[in-house]
Coordinates of N, CA and C in Angstrom, one line a residue:
Chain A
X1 N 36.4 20.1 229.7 CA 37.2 21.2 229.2 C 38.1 21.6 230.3
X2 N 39.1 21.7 229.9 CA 40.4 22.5 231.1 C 40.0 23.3 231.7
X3 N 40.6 23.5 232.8 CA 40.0 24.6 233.3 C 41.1 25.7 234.4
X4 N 41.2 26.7 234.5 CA 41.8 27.8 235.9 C 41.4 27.0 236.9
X5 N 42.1 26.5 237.9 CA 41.5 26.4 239.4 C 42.2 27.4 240.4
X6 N 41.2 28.2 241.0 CA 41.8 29.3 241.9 C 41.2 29.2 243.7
X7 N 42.3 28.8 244.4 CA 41.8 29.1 245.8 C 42.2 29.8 246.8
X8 N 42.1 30.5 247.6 CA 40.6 30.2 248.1 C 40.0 30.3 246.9
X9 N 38.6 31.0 247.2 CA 37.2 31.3 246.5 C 37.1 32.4 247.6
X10 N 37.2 32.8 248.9 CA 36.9 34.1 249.5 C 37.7 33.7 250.8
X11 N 38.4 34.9 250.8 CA 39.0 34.8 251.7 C 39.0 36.3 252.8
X12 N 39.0 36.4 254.3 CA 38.5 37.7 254.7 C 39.8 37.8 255.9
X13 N 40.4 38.7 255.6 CA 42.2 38.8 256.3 C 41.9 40.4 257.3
X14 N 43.0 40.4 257.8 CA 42.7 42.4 258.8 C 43.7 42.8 258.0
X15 N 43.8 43.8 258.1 CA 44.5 44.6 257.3 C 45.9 44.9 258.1
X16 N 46.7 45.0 257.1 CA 48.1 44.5 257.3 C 48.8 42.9 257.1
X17 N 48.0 41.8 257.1 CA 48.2 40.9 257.2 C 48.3 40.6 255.7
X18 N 49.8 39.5 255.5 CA 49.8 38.5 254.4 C 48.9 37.9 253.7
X19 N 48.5 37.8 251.9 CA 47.9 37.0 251.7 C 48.3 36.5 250.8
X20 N 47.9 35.0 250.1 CA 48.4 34.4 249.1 C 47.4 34.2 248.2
X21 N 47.1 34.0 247.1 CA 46.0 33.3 246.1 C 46.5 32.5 245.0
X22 N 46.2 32.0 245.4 CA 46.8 30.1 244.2 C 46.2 30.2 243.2
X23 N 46.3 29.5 242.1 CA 46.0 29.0 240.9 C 46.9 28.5 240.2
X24 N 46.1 27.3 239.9 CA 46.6 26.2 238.7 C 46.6 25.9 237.8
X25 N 46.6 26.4 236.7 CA 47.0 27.1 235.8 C 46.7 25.6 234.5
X26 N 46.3 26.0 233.2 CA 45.6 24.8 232.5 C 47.2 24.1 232.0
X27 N 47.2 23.0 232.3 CA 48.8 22.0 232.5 C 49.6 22.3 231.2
X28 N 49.0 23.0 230.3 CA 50.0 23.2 229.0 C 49.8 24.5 228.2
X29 N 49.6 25.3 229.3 CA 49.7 26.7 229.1 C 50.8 27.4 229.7
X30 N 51.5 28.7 229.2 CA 53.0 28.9 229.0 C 52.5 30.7 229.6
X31 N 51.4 31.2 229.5 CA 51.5 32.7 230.0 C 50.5 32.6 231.1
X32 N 50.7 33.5 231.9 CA 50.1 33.3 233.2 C 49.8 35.1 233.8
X33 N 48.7 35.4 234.1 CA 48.2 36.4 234.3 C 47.1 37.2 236.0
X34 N 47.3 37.9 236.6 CA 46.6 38.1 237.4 C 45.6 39.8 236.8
X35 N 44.4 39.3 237.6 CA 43.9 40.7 237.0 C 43.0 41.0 238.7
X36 N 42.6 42.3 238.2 CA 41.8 42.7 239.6 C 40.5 43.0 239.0
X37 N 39.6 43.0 240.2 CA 38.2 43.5 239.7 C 37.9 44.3 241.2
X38 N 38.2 45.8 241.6 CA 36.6 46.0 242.7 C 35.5 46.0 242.1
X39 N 34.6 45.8 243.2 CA 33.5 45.4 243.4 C 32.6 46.5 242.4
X40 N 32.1 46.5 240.9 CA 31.0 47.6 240.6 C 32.2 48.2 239.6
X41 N 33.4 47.3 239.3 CA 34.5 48.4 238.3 C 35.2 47.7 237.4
X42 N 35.8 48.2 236.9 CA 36.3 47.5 235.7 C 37.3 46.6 236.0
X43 N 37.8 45.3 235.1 CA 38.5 44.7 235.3 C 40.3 45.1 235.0
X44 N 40.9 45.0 235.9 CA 42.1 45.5 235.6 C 43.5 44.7 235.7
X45 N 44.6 44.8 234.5 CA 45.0 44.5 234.7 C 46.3 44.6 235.6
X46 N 46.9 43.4 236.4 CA 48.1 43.7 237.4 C 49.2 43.1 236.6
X47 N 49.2 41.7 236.5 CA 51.2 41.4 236.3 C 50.6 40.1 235.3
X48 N 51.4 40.1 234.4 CA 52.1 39.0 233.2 C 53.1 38.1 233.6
X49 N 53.0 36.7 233.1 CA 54.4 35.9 233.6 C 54.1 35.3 232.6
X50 N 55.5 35.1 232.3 CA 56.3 33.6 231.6 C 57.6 33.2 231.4
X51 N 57.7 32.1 231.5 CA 59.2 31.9 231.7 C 59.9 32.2 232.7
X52 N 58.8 31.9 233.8 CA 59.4 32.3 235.3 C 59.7 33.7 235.9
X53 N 59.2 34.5 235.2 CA 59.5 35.9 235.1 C 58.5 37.0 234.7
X54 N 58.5 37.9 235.6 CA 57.3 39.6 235.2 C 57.4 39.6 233.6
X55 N 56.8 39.1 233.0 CA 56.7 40.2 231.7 C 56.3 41.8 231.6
X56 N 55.5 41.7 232.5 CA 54.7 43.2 232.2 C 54.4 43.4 233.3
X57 N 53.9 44.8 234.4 CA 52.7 44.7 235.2 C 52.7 46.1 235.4
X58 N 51.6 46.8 235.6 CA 50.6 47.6 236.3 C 51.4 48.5 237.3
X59 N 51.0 49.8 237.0 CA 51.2 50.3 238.1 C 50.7 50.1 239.3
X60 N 49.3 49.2 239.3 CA 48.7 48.7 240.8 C 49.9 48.1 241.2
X61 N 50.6 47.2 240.4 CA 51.3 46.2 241.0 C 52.9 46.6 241.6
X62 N 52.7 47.2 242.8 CA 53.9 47.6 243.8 C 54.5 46.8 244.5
X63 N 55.2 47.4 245.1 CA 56.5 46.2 245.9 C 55.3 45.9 246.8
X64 N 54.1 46.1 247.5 CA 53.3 45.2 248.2 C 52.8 43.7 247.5
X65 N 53.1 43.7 246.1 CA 52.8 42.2 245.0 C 53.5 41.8 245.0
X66 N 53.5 39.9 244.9 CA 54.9 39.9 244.0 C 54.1 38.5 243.8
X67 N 54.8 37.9 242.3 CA 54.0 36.3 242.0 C 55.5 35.8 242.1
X68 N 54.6 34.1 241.8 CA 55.8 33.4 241.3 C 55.4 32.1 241.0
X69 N 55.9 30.9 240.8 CA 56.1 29.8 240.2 C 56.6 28.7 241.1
X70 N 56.5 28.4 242.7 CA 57.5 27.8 242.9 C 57.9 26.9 242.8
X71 N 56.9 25.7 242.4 CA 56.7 24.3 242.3 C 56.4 23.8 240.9
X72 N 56.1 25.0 240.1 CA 56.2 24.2 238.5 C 54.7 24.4 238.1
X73 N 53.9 24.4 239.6 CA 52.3 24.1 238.8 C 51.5 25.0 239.3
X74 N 51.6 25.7 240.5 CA 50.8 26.7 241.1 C 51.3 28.0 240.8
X75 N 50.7 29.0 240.8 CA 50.9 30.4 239.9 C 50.5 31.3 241.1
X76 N 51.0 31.6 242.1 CA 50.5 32.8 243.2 C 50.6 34.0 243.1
X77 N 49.9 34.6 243.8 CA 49.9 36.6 244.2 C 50.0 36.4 245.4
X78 N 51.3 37.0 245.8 CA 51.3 37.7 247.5 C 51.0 38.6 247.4
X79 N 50.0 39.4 248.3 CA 50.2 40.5 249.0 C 50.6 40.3 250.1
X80 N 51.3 41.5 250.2 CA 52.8 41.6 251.8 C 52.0 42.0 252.5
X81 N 51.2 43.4 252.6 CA 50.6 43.8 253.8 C 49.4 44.3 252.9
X82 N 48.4 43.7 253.8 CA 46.8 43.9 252.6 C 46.6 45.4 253.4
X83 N 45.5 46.2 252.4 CA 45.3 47.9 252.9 C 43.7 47.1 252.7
X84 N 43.2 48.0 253.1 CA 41.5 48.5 253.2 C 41.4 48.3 251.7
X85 N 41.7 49.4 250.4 CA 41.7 48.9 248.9 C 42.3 47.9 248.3
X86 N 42.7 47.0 249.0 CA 42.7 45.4 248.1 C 42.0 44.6 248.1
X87 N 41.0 45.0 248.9 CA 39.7 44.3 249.0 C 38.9 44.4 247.3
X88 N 38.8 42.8 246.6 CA 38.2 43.3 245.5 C 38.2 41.5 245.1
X89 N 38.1 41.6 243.6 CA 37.9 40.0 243.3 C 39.1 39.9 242.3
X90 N 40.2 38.9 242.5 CA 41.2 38.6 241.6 C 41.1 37.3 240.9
X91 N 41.7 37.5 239.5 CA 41.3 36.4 238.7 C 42.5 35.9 238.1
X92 N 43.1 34.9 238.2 CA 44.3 34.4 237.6 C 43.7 34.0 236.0
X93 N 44.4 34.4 235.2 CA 44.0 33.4 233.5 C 45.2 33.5 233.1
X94 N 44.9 31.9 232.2 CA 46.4 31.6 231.3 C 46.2 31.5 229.9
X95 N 47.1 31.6 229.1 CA 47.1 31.4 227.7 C 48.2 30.3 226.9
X96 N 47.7 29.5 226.4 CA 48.9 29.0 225.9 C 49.9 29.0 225.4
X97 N 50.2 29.8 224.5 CA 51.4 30.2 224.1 C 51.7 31.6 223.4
X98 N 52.5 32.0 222.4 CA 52.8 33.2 222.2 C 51.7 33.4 220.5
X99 N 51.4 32.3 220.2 CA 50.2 32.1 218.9 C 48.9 32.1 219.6
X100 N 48.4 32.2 220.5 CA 47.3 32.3 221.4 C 47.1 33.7 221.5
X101 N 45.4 33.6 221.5 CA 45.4 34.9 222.2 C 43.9 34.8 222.9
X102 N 43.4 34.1 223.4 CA 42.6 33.8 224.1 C 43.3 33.6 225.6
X103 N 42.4 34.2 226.4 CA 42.7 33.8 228.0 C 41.8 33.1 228.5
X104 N 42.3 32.2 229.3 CA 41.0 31.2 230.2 C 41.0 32.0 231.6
X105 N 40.2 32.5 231.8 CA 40.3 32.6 233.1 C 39.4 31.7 234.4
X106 N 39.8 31.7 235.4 CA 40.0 31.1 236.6 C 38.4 31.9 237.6
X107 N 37.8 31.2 238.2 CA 36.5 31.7 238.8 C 37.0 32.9 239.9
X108 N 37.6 33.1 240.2 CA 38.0 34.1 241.0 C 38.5 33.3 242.6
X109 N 39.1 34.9 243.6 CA 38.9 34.6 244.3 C 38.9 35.8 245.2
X110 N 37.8 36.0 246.0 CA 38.0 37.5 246.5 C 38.3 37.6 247.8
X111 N 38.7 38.9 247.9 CA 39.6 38.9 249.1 C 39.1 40.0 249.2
X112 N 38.5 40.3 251.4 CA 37.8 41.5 251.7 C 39.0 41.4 252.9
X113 N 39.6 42.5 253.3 CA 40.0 43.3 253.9 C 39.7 44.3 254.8
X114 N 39.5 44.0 256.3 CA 38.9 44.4 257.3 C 40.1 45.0 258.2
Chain B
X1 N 49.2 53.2 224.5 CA 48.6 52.0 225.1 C 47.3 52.1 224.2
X2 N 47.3 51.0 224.6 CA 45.6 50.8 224.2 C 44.6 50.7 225.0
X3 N 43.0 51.4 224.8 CA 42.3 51.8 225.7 C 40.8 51.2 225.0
X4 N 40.0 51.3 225.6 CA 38.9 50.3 225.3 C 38.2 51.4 226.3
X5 N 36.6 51.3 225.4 CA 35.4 52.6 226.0 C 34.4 51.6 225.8
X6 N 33.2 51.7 226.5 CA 32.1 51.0 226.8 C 30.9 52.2 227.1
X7 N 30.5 53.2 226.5 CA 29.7 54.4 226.9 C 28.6 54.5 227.3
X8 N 28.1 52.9 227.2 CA 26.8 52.1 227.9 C 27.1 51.9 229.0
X9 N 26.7 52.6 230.4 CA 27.2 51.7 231.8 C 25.7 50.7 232.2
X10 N 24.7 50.7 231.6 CA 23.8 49.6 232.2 C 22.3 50.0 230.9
X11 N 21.7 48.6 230.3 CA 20.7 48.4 229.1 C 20.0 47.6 229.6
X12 N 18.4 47.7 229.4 CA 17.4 46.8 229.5 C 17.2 46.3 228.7
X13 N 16.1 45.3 228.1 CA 15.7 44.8 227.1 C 14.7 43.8 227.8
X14 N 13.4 43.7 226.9 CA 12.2 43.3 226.7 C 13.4 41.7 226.5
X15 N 12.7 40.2 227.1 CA 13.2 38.9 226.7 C 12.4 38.9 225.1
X16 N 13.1 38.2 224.5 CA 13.5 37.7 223.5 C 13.8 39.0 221.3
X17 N 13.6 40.2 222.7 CA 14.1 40.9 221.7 C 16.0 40.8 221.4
X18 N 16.2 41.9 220.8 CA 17.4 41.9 220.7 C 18.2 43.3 221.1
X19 N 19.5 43.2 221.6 CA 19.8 44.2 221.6 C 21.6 44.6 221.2
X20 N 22.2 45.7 221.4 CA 23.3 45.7 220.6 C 23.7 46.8 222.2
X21 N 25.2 46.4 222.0 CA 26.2 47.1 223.6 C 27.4 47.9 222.7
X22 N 27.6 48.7 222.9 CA 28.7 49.2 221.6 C 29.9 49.1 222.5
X23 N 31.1 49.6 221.7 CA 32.4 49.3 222.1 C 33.5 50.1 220.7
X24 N 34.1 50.9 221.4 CA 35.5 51.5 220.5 C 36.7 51.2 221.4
X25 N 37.5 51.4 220.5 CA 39.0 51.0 220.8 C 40.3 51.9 220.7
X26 N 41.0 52.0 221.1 CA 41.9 52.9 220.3 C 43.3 52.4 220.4
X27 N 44.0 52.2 219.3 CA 45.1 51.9 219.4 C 46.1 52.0 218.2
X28 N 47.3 51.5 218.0 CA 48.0 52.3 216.9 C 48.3 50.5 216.3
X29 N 48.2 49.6 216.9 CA 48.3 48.3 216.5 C 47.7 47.9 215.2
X30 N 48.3 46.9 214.2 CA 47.7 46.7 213.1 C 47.1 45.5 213.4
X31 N 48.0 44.5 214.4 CA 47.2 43.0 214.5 C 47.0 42.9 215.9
X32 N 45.3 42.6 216.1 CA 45.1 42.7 217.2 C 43.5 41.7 217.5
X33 N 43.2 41.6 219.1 CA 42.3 40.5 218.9 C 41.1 41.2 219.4
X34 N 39.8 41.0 219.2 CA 38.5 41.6 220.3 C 38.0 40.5 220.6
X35 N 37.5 40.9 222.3 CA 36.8 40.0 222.4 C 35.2 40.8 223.3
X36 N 34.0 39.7 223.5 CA 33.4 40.0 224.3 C 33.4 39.1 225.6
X37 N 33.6 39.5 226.8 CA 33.3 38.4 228.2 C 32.1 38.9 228.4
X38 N 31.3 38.0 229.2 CA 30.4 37.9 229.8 C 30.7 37.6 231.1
X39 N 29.8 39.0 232.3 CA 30.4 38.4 234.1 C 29.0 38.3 234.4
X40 N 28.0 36.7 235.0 CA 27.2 36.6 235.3 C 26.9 37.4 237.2
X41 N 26.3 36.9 237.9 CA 26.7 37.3 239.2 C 27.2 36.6 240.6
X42 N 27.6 35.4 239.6 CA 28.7 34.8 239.9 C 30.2 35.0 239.8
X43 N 30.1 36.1 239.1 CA 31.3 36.8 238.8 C 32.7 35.8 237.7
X44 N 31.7 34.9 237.4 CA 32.9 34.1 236.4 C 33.2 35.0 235.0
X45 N 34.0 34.9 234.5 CA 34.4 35.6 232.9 C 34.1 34.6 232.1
X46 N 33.2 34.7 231.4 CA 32.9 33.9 230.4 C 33.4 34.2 228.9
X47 N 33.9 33.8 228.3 CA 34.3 34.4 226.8 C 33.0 34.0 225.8
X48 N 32.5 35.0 225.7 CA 31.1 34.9 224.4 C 31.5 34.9 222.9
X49 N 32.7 35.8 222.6 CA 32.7 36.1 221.1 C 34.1 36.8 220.9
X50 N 34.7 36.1 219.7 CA 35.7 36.8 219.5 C 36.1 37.1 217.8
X51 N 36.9 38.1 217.9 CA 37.1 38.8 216.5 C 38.8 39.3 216.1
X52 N 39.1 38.1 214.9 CA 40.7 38.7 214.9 C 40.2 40.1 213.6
X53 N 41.1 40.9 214.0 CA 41.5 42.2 213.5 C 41.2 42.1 212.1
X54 N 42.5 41.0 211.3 CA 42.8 40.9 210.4 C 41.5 39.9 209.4
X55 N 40.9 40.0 210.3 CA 39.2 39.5 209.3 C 38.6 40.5 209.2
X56 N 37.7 40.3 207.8 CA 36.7 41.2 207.6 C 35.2 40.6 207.7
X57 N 35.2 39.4 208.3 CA 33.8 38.7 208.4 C 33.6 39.0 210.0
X58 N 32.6 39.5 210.0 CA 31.7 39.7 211.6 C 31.8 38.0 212.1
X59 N 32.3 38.1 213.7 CA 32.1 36.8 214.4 C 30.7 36.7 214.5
X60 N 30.3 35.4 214.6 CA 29.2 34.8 215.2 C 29.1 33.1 216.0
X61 N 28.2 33.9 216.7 CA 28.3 32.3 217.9 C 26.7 32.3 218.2
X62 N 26.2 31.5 217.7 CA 24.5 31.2 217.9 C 24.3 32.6 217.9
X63 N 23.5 33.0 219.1 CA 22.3 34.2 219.1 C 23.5 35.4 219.3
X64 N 24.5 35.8 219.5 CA 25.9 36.7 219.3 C 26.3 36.5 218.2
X65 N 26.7 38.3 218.1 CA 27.3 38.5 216.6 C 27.8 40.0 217.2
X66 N 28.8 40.0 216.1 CA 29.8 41.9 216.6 C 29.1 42.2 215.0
X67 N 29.6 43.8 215.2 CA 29.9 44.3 214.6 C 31.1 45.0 214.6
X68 N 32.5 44.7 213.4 CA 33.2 45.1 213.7 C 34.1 46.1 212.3
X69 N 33.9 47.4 213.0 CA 34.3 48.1 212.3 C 35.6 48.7 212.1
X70 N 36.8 48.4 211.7 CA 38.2 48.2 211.7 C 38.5 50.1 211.8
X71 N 38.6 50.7 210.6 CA 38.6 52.0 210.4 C 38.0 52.8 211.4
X72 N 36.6 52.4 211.8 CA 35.8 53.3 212.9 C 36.6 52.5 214.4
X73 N 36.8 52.2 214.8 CA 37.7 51.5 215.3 C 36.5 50.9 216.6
X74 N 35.6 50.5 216.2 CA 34.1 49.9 216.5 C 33.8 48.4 217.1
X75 N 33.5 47.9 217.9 CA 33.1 46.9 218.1 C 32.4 46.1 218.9
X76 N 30.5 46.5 218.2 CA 29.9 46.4 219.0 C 29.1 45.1 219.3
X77 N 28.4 44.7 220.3 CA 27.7 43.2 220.4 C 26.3 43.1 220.3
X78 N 25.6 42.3 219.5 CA 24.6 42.0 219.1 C 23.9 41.1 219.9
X79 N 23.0 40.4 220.3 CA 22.4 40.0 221.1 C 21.1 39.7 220.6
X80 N 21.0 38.4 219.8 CA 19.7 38.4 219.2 C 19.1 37.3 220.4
X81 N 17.2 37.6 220.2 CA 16.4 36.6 221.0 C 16.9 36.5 222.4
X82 N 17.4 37.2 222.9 CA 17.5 37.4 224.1 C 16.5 36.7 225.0
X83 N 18.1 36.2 226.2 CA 17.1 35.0 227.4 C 17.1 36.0 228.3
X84 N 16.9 35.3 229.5 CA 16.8 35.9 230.7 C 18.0 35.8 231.3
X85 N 18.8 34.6 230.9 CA 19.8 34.1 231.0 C 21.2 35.0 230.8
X86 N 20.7 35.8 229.9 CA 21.9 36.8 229.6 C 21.7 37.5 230.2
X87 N 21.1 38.5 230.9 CA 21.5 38.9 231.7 C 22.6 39.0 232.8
X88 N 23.6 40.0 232.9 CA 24.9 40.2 233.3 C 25.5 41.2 233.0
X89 N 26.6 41.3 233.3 CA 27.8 42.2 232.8 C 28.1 42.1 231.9
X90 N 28.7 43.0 230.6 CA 29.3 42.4 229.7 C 30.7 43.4 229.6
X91 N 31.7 42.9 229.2 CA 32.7 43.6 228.9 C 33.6 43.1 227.6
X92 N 33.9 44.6 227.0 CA 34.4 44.6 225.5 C 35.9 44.3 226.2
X93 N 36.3 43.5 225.6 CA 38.3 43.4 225.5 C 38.8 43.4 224.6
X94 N 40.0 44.2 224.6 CA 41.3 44.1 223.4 C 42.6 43.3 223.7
X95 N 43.0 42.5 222.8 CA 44.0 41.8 223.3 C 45.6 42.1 222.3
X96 N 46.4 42.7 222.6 CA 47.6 43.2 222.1 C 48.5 43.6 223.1
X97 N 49.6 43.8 222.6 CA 50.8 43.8 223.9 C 50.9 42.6 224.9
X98 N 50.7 41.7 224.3 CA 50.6 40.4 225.2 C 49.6 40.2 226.3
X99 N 48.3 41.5 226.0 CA 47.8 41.3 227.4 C 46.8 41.8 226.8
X100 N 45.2 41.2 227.9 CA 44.0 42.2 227.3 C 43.6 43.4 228.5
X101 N 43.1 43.8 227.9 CA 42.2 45.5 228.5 C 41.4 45.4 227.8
X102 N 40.2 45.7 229.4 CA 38.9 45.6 229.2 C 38.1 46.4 229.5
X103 N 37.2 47.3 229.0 CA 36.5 48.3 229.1 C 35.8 48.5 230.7
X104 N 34.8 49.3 230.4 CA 34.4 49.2 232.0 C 33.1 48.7 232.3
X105 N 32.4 48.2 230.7 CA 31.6 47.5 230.9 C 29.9 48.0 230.8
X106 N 29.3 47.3 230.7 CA 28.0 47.1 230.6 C 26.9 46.7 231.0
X107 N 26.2 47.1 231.9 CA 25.2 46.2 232.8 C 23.8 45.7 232.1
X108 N 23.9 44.6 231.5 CA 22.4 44.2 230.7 C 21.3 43.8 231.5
X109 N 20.3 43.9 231.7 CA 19.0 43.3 232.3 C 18.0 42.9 231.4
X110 N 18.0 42.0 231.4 CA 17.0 41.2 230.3 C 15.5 40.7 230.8
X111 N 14.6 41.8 230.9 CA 12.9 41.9 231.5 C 12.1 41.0 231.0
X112 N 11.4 40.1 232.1 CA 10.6 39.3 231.5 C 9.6 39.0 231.2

């Protein structure tokens, strides 16, 4: 079965510091999604893509986020400068098209911030 | 927007009984999707069961079943013969506006 691949799987940065989280997204799916989870809370969502572009996102998701596309196959989240609260588990999921409405999502990958 | 409630934050259950996780919704949408995830503690999202709006037949998937009440704007999960295996998280989702929102969930423990 297809599947999200997301990496890292855990990654542990100092605070202030750049991070990236990949995912690869299932090869013939067209929407692309990041979500957050802290640790003990609900799943939330941050930013929508398709067609190379924000569809939607979150007031979590400030000028410290930004995704993108840049090779055609990998689907990233930067954070610019990580805080103490981005420490949590993020999940990339994609959907296939605009007749879809199921999400696959991706095992995670969390990120603690020290 | 649309908002999703979970008013159960954590349920036991005796194994191989059954048990039921409720879930309301609220929204002004006429066509819309529910679903239930399952987060083990592994933390993967598993998709257990899903329900389009515009049916009036309850999903079912082996030992899962909703109840889905359109007007009450309801939709709760069934859990029959319960393993130990279920045991987890579970969370109600709504999928509309191109995106889902997911309640805040449910902590099941299934005693053995």
């Amino acid at each position: 079965e297809p599947e999200v691949t997301q990496t890292p799987s855990h990654q542990v940065t100092q605070m202030g510091q750049e991070v990236i989280l990949r995912c690869v997204p299932i090869s013939n799916h067209l929407y692309f999604y990041w979500y957050r989870q802290i640790l003990g809370q609900k799943v939330e969502f941050l930013v929508s893509f398709y067609n190379n572009e924000i569809s939607e996102k979150s007031e979590i998701f400030d000028d410290q986020f930004s995704v993108e596309r840049p090779d055609g196959s990998n689907f990233t989240l930067k954070i610019r400068s990580t805080k103490l609260e981005d420490s949590a588990m993020y999940f990339c999921a994609t959907r296939l098209d605009s007749g879809a409405n199921v999400l696959t999502f991706g095992a995670g990958s969390r990120l603690t911030v020290l | 927007a649309q908002t999703v409630t979970q008013s159960q934050p954590e349920m036991s259950v005796q194994e191989a009984e059954t048990v039921t996780l409720s879930c309301t919704y609220d929204t002004s949408e006429n066509n819309y999707y529910l679903f239930w995830y399952k987060q083990p503690p592994s933390r993967q999202m598993i998709l257990v069961i899903r329900q389009e709006a515009y049916k009036q037949q309850n999903a079912t998937e082996n030992r899962f079943s909703v109840n889905f009440q359109k007007a009450a704007k309801s939709f709760s999960l069934k859990i029959s013969d319960s393993q130990l295996g279920d045991t987890a998280m579970y969370f109600c989702a709504f999928f509309g506006n191109e995106k889902l929102t997911f309640g805040t969930g449910t902590r099941l423990t299934i005693i053995p």
